[in-house]
Coordinates of C-alpha atoms in Angstrom, one line a residue:
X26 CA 28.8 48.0 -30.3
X27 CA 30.1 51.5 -28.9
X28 CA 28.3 54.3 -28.3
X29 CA 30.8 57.7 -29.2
X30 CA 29.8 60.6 -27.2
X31 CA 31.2 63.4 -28.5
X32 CA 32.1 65.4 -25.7
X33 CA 35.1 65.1 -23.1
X34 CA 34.9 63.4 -19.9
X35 CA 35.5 66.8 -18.1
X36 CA 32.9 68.8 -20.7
X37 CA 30.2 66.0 -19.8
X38 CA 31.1 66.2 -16.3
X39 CA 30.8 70.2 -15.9
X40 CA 27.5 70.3 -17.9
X41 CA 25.7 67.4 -15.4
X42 CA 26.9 69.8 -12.5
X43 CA 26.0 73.1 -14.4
X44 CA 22.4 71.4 -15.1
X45 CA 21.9 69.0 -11.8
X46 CA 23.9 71.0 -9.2
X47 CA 26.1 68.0 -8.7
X48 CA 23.2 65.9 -7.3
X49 CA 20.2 68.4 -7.4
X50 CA 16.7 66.8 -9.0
X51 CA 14.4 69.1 -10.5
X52 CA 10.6 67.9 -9.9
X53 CA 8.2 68.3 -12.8
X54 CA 4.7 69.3 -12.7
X55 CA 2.1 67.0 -11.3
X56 CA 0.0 67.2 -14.3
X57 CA 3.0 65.0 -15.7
X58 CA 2.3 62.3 -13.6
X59 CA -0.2 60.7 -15.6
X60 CA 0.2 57.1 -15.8
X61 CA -2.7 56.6 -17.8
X62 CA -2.1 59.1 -20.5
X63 CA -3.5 58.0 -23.6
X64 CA -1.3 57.8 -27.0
X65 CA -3.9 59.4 -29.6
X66 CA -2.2 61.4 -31.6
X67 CA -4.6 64.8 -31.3
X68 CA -4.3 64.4 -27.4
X69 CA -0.9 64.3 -27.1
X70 CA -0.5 67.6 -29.4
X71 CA -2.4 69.4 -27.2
X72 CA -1.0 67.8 -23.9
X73 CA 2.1 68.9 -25.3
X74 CA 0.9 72.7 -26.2
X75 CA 0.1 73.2 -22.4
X76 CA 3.2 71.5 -21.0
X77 CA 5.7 73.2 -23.1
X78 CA 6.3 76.0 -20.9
X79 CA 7.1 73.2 -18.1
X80 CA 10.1 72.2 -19.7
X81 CA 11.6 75.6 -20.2
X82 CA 15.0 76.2 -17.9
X83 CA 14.8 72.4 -17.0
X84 CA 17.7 70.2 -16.9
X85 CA 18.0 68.2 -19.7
X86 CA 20.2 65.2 -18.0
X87 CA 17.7 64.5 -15.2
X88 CA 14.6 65.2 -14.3
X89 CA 12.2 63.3 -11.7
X90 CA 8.7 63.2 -12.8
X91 CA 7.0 60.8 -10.4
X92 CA 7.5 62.1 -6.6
X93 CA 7.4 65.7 -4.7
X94 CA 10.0 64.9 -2.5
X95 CA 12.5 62.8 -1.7
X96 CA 13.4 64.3 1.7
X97 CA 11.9 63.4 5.2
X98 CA 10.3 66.1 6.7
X99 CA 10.6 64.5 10.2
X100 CA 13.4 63.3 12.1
X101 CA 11.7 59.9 12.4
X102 CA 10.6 59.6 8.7
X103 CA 6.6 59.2 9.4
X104 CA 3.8 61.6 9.7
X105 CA 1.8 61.3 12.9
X106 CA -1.8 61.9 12.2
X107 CA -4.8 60.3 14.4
X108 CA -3.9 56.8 15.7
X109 CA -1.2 55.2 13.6
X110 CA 1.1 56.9 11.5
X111 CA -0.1 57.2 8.1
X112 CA 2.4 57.9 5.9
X113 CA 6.5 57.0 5.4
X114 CA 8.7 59.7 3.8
X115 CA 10.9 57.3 1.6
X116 CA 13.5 57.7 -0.9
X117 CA 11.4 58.1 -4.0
X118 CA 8.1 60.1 -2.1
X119 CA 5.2 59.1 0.4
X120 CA 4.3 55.9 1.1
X121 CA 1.0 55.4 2.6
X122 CA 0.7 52.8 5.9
X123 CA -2.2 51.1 5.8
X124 CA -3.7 48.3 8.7
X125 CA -4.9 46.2 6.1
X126 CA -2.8 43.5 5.0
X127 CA -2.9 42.8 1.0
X128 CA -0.7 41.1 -1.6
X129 CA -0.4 42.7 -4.6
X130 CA -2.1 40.8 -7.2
X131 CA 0.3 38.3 -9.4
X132 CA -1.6 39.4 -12.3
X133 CA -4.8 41.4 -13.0
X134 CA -8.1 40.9 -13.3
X135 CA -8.7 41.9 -16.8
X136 CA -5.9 41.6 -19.6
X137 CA -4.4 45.2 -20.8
X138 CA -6.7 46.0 -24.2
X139 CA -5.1 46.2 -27.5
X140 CA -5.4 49.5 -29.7
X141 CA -6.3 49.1 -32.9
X142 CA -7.6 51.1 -35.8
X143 CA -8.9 48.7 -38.8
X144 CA -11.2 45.6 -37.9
X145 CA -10.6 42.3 -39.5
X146 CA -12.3 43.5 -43.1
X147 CA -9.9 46.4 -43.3
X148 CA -12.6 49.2 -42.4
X149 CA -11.9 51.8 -39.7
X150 CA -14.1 50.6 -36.4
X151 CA -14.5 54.7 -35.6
X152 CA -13.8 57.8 -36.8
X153 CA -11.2 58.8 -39.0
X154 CA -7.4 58.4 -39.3
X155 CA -4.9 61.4 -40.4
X156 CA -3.1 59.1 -42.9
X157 CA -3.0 60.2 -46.8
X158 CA -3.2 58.6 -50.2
X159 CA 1.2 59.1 -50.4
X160 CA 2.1 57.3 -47.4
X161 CA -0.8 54.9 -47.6
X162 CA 0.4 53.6 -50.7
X163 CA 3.9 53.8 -50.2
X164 CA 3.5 51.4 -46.8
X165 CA 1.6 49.2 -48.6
X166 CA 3.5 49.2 -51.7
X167 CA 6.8 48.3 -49.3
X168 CA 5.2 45.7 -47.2
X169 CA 4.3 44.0 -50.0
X170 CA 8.0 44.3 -51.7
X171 CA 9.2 42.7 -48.4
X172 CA 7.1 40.0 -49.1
X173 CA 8.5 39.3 -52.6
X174 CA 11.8 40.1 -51.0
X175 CA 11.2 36.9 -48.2
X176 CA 9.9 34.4 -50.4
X177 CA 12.1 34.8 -52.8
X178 CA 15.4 35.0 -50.7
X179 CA 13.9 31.7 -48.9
X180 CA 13.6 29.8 -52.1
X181 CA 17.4 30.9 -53.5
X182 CA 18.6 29.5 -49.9
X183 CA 16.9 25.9 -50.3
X184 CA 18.4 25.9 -53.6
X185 CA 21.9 26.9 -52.1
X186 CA 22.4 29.7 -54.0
X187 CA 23.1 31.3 -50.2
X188 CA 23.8 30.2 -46.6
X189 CA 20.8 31.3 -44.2
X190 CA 17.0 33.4 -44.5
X191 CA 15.0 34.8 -42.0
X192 CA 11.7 36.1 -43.3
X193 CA 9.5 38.9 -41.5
X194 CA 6.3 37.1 -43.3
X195 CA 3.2 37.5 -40.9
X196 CA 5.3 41.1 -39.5
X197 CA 5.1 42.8 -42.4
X198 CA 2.8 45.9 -40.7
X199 CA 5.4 46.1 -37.7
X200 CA 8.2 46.7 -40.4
X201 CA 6.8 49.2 -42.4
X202 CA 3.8 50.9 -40.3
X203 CA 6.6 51.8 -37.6
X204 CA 9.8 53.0 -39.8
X205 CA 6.9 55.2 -41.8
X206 CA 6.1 56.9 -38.3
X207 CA 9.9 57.5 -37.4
X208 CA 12.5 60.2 -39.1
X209 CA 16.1 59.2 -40.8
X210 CA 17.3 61.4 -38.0
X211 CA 16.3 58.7 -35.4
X212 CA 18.9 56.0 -35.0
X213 CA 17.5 52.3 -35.4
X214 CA 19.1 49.3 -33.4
X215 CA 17.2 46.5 -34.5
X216 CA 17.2 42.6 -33.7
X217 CA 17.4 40.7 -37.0
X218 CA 13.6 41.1 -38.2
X219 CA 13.3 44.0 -39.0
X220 CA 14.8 44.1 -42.8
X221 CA 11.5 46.3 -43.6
X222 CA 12.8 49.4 -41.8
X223 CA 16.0 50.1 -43.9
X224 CA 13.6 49.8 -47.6
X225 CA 11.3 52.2 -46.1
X226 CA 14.8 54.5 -45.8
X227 CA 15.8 53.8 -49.1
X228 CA 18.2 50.7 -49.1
X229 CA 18.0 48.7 -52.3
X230 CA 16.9 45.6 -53.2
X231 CA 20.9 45.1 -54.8
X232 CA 21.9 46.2 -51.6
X233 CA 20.1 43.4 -49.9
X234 CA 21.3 40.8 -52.3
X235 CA 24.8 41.8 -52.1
X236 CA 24.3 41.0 -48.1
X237 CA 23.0 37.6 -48.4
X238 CA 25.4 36.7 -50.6
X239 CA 28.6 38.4 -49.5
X240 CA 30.2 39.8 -52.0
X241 CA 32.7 42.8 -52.5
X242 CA 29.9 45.1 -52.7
X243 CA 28.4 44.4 -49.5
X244 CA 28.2 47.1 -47.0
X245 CA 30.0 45.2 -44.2
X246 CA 32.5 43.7 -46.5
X247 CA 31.3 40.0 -46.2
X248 CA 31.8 39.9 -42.8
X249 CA 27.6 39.0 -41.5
X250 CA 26.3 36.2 -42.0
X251 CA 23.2 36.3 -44.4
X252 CA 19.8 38.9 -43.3
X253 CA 23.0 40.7 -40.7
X254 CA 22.0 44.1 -42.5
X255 CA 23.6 47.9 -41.0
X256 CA 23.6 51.0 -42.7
X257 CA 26.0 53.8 -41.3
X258 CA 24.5 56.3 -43.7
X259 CA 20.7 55.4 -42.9
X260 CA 21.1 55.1 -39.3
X261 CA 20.6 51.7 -38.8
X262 CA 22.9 49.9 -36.4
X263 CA 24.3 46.4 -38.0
X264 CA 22.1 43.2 -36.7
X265 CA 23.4 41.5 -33.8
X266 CA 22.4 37.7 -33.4
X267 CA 23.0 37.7 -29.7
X268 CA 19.6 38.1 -28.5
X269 CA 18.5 41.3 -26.6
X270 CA 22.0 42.6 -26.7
X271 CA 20.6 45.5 -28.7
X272 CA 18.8 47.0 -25.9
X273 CA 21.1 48.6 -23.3
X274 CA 22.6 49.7 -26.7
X275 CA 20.1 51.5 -27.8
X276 CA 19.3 53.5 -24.3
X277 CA 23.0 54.5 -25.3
X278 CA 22.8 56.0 -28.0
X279 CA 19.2 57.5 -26.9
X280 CA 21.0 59.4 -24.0
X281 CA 24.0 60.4 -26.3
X282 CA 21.3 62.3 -28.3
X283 CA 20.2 63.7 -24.7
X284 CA 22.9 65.2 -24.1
X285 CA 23.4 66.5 -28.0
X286 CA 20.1 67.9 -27.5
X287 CA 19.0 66.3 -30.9
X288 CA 15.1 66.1 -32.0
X289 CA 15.5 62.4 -32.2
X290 CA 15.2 59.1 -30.6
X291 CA 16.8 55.6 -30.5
X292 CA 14.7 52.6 -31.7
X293 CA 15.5 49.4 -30.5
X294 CA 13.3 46.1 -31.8
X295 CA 12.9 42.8 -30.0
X296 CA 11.0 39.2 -29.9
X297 CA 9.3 38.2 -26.9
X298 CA 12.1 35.7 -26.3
X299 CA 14.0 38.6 -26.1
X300 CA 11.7 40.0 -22.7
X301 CA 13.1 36.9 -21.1
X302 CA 16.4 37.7 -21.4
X303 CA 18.2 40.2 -18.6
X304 CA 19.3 43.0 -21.0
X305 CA 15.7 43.6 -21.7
X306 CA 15.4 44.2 -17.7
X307 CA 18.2 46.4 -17.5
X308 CA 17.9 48.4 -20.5
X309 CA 14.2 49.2 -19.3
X310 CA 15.7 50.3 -16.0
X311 CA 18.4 52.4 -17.8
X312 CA 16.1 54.1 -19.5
X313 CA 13.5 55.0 -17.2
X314 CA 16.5 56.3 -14.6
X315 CA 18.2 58.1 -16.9
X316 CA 15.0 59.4 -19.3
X317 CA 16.3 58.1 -22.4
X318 CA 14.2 59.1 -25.6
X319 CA 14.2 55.3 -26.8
X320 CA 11.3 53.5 -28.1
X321 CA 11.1 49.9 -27.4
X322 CA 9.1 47.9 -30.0
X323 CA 8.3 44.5 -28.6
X324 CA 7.2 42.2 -31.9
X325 CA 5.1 39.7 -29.6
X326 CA 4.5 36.4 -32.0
X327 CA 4.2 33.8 -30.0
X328 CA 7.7 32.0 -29.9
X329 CA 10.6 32.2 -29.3
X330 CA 11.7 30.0 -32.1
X331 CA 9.7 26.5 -30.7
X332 CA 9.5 28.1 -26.9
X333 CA 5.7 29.1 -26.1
X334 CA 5.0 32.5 -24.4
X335 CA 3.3 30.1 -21.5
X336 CA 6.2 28.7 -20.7
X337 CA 8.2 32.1 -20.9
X338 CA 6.2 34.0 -18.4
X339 CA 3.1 34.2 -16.6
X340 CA 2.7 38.3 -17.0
X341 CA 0.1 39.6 -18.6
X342 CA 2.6 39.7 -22.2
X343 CA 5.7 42.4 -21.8
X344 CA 3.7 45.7 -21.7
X345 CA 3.0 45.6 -18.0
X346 CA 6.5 45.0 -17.5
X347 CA 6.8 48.8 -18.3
X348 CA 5.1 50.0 -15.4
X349 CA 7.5 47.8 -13.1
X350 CA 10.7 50.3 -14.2
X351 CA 8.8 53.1 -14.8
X352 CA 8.1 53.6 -18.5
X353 CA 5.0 54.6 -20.4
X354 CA 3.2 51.5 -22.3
X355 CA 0.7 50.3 -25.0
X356 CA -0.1 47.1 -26.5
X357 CA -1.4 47.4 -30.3
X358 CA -2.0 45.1 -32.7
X359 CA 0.9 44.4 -34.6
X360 CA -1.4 43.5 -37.6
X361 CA -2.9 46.8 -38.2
X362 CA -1.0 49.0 -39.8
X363 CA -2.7 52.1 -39.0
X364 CA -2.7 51.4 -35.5
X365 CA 0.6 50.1 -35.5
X366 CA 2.1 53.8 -37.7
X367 CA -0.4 55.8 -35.1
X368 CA 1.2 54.4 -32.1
X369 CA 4.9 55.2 -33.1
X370 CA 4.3 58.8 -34.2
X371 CA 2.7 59.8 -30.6
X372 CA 5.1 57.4 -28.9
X373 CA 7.8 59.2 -30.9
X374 CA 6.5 62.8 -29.9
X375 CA 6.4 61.8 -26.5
X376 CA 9.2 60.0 -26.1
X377 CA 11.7 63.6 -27.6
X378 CA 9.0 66.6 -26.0
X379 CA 9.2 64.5 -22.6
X380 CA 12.4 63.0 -22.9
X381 CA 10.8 59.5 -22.0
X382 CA 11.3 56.0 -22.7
X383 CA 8.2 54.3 -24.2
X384 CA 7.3 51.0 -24.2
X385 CA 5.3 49.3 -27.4
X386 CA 4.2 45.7 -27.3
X387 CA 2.6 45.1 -31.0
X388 CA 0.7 41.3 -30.8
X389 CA 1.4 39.4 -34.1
X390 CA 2.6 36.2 -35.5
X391 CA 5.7 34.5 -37.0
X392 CA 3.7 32.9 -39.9
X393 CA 7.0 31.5 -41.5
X394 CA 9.4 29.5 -39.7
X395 CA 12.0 31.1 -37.4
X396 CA 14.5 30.8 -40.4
X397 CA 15.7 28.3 -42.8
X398 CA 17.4 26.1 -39.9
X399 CA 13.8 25.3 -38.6
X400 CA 10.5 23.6 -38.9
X401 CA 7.8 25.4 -37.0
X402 CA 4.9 22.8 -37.9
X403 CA 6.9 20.4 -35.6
X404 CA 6.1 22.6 -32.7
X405 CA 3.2 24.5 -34.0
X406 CA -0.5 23.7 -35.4
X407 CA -0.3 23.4 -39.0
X408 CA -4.2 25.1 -38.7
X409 CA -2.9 27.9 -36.3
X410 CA -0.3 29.0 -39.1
X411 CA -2.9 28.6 -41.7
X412 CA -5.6 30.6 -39.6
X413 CA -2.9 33.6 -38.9
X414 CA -1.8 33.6 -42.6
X415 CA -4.8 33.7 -44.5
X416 CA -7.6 35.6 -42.2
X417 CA -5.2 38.0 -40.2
X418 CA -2.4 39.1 -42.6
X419 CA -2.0 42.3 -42.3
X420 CA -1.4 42.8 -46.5
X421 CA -4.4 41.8 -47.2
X422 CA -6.2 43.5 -44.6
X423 CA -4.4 46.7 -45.2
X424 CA -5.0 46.6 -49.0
X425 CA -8.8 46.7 -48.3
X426 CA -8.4 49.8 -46.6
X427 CA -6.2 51.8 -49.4
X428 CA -9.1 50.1 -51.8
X429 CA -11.9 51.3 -50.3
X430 CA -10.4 54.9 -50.6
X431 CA -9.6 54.2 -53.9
X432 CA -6.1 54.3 -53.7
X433 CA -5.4 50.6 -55.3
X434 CA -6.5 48.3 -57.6
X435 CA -6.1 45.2 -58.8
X436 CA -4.0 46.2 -62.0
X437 CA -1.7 48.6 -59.9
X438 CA -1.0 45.1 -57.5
X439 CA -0.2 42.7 -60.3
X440 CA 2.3 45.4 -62.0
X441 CA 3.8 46.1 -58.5
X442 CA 4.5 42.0 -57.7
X443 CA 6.0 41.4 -61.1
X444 CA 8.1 44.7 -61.4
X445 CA 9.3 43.8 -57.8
X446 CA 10.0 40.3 -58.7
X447 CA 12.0 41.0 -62.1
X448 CA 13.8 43.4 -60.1
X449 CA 14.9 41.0 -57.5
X450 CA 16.1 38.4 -59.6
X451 CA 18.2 40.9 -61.7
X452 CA 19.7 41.8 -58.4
X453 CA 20.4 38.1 -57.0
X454 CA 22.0 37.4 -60.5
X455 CA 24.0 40.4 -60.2
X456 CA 24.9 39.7 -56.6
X457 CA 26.1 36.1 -57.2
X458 CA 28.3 36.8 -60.3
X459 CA 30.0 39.6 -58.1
X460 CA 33.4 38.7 -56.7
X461 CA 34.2 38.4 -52.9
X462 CA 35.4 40.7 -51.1
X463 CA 39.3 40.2 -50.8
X464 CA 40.9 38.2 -48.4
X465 CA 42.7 41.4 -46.6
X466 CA 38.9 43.0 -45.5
X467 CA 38.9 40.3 -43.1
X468 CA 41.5 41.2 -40.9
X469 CA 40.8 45.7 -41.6
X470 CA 38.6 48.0 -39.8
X471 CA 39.4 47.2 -36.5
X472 CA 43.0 48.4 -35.6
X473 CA 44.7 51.4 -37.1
X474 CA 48.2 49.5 -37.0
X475 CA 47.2 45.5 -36.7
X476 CA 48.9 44.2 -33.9
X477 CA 51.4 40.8 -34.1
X478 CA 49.3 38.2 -33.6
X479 CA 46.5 39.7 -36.2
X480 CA 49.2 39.7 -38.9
X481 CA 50.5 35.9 -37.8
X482 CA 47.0 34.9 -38.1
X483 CA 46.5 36.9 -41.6
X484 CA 49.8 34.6 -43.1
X485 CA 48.4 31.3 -41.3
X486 CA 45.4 31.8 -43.3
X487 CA 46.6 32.4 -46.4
X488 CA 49.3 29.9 -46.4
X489 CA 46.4 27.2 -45.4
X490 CA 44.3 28.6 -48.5
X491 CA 47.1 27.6 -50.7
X492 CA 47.7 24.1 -49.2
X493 CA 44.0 23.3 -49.3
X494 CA 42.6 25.5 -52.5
X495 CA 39.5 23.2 -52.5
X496 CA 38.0 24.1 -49.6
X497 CA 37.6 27.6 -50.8
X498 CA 36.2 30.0 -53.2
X499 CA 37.8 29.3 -56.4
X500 CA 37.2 33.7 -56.9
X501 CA 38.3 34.0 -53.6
X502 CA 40.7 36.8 -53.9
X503 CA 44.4 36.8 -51.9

């Protein structure tokens, strides 16, 4: 999908030399070079209170961050001092010679920790958390409405009612946790799990039902297969089944809002399967080179459908693949929602004050099956489902949380599940005695005057539906 930036090619050209000096590189502080800057919340407010006046008069297209200088001070490029020469100016800053010989580690010593926030029991392990009773209740209140939402959807595909399901069961927190920390003002480019995001920002349950099963009142016309959700007017890019593809994507329309100067990022979400794929390498590179406020959201489960992370990779996960290309990571579990919604909001903050690209790897699990086309328990423990679904879901642990501050109770859950479930069912029967959309929305949207061959194929098809009127629709409409 296509990026619009709305300026001309000769307005964006004259503003990069106005800002760079055709190929000038403004250095930041050194207090910005901080690889281990932690992502709290309270220290990135006031990291971002000293800073401010760093960024004023700065360039907003490019800015390095990382070096002093790029240019050799010295004809031959090295700085004599004692008996060897100890350092190299390179492209990119000084590089230190050393007499030693060492490899660089394949991996390290330790495993990068995991923020979180709640312990297993649903009790905060220090401290306090700047969450309130509103939004607490309101994320928990959606994640479990996307539950409903899955198993319910799964069970009208087995009985054929529609094509194809993919449930986000096991990833509710992920969902839910991380649209809560973001704006409607930042643009989301999502894989295909991510169906939690757009009911956080107000898309229906009829709205999803008309999706799945494609009728005239779907969004995108009938045109996506089943769980293939957009949303022009909630900023949510339409699901893509090629995987990664949404990546570079989203570092476009990241540095469109760059250049708009808009307080708002792009959102991109991906599978670990996705890591292995080479638009996850180049969008990371894109963004660190061109300082893209994106936020990628790694949802690490495990699989990639029946492939193993061990045979994947050997890295330590995908977060220290950040520091490879030069982006600012964490790793939090992607079971704790407070953790999870803590992590986005400062990643968030960073990634539009700093104009940044950050890096999120949340650790979870695919408890249901990749979708309705597969069988996990043919590649995976039935136990190691059973463990991950019944003493780490991230419901459950959340809802001891909002009870222990009582927020919830048990008569305020059972109302919720059976409103949310009457409510879905009056949607799916609305949904499937809704027409489909007319013949004609296939071949629109595209061209402003279809060419020849789009019209040829337009009469081939409807001349084949009358031949063969049993092999579609009988409400199909010509």
């Amino acid at each position: 999908m296509a990026v619009c930036v709305r300026q001309s090619r000769n307005n964006v050209i004259n503003h990069v030399k106005s800002k760079m000096g055709l190929l000038g590189l403004t250095n930041l502080s050194s207090s910005l070079n901080n690889d281990h800057s932690t992502l709290s919340t309270a220290s990135l407010a006031k990291h971002l209170r000293n800073q401010s006046s760093a960024f004023e008069n700065k360039p907003t297209l490019y800015r390095t961050r990382r070096f002093e200088s790029t240019k050799p001070h010295q004809r031959s490029g090295v700085h004599s001092n004692g008996a060897y020469s100890q350092f190299l100016d390179f492209p990119g800053g000084q590089v230190a010679f050393t007499p030693e010989m060492r490899f660089l580690s394949e991996s390290p010593k330790e495993r990068i920790p995991c923020y979180r926030v709640l312990d297993d029991d649903g009790q905060l392990i220090q401290g306090s958390i700047d969450v309130g009773k509103e939004i607490a209740v309101k994320m928990y209140s959606d994640m479990a409405t996307l539950q409903i939402m899955d198993t319910i959807f799964y069970e009208a595909q087995r009985q054929g009612r529609i094509s194809f399901y993919l449930t986000t069961i096991g990833e509710e927190a992920i969902n839910i946790a991380s649209a809560a920390a973001l704006t409607i003002d930042d643009f989301v480019v999502p894989q295909y799990r991510e169906p939690g995001v757009l009911l956080w920002r107000g898309f229906t349950l009829q709205q999803f039902a008309n999706q799945c099963f494609s009728n005239k009142d779907d969004d995108c016309r009938g045109r996506q297969m089943p769980i293939h959700y957009g949303s022009k007017k909630l900023n949510y890019f339409t699901v893509a089944s090629t995987i990664a593809s949404q990546l570079p994507h989203a570092v476009g329309v990241a540095y469109s809002l760059k250049m708009d100067g808009k307080d708002a990022c792009a959102v991109t979400y991906f599978g670990d399967g996705g890591s292995s794929e080479g638009d996850f390498h180049a969008a990371l590179n894109f963004a660190a080179v061109t300082e893209a406020p994106v936020l990628f959201i790694c949802r690490n489960n495990g699989w990639a459908i029946s492939t193993p992370t061990s045979d994947q990779f050997r890295s330590d996960g995908i977060v220290v693949r950040g520091e490879a290309y030069g982006v600012r990571s964490i790793r939090v579990d992607g079971n704790d929602t407070l953790a999870l919604y803590s992590t986005v909001r400062a990643a968030r903050e960073m990634a539009i004050r700093e104009q940044r690209p950050i890096l999120v790897e949340a650790l979870t699990y695919r408890v249901g099956h990749h979708s309705t086309s597969d069988d996990s328990t043919k590649y995976r423990p039935v136990d190691e489902i059973e463990l991950w679904r019944s003493a780490r879901d991230p419901i459950a642990r959340f809802r001891k949380w909002i009870e222990s501050n009582g927020w919830w109770s048990g008569e305020a859950e059972s109302e919720l599940r059976s409103n949310v479930r009457k409510q879905l069912l009056d949607a799916i029967e609305v949904a499937e005695r809704t027409k489909k959309p007319p013949l004609v929305d296939i071949f629109t949207d595209v061209y402003d005057v279809p060419p020849s061959n789009l019209s040829e194929q337009e009469k081939w098809l409807r001349e084949t539906i009358k031949i063969h009127p049993q092999d579609y629709p009988s409400d199909f409409t010509l």
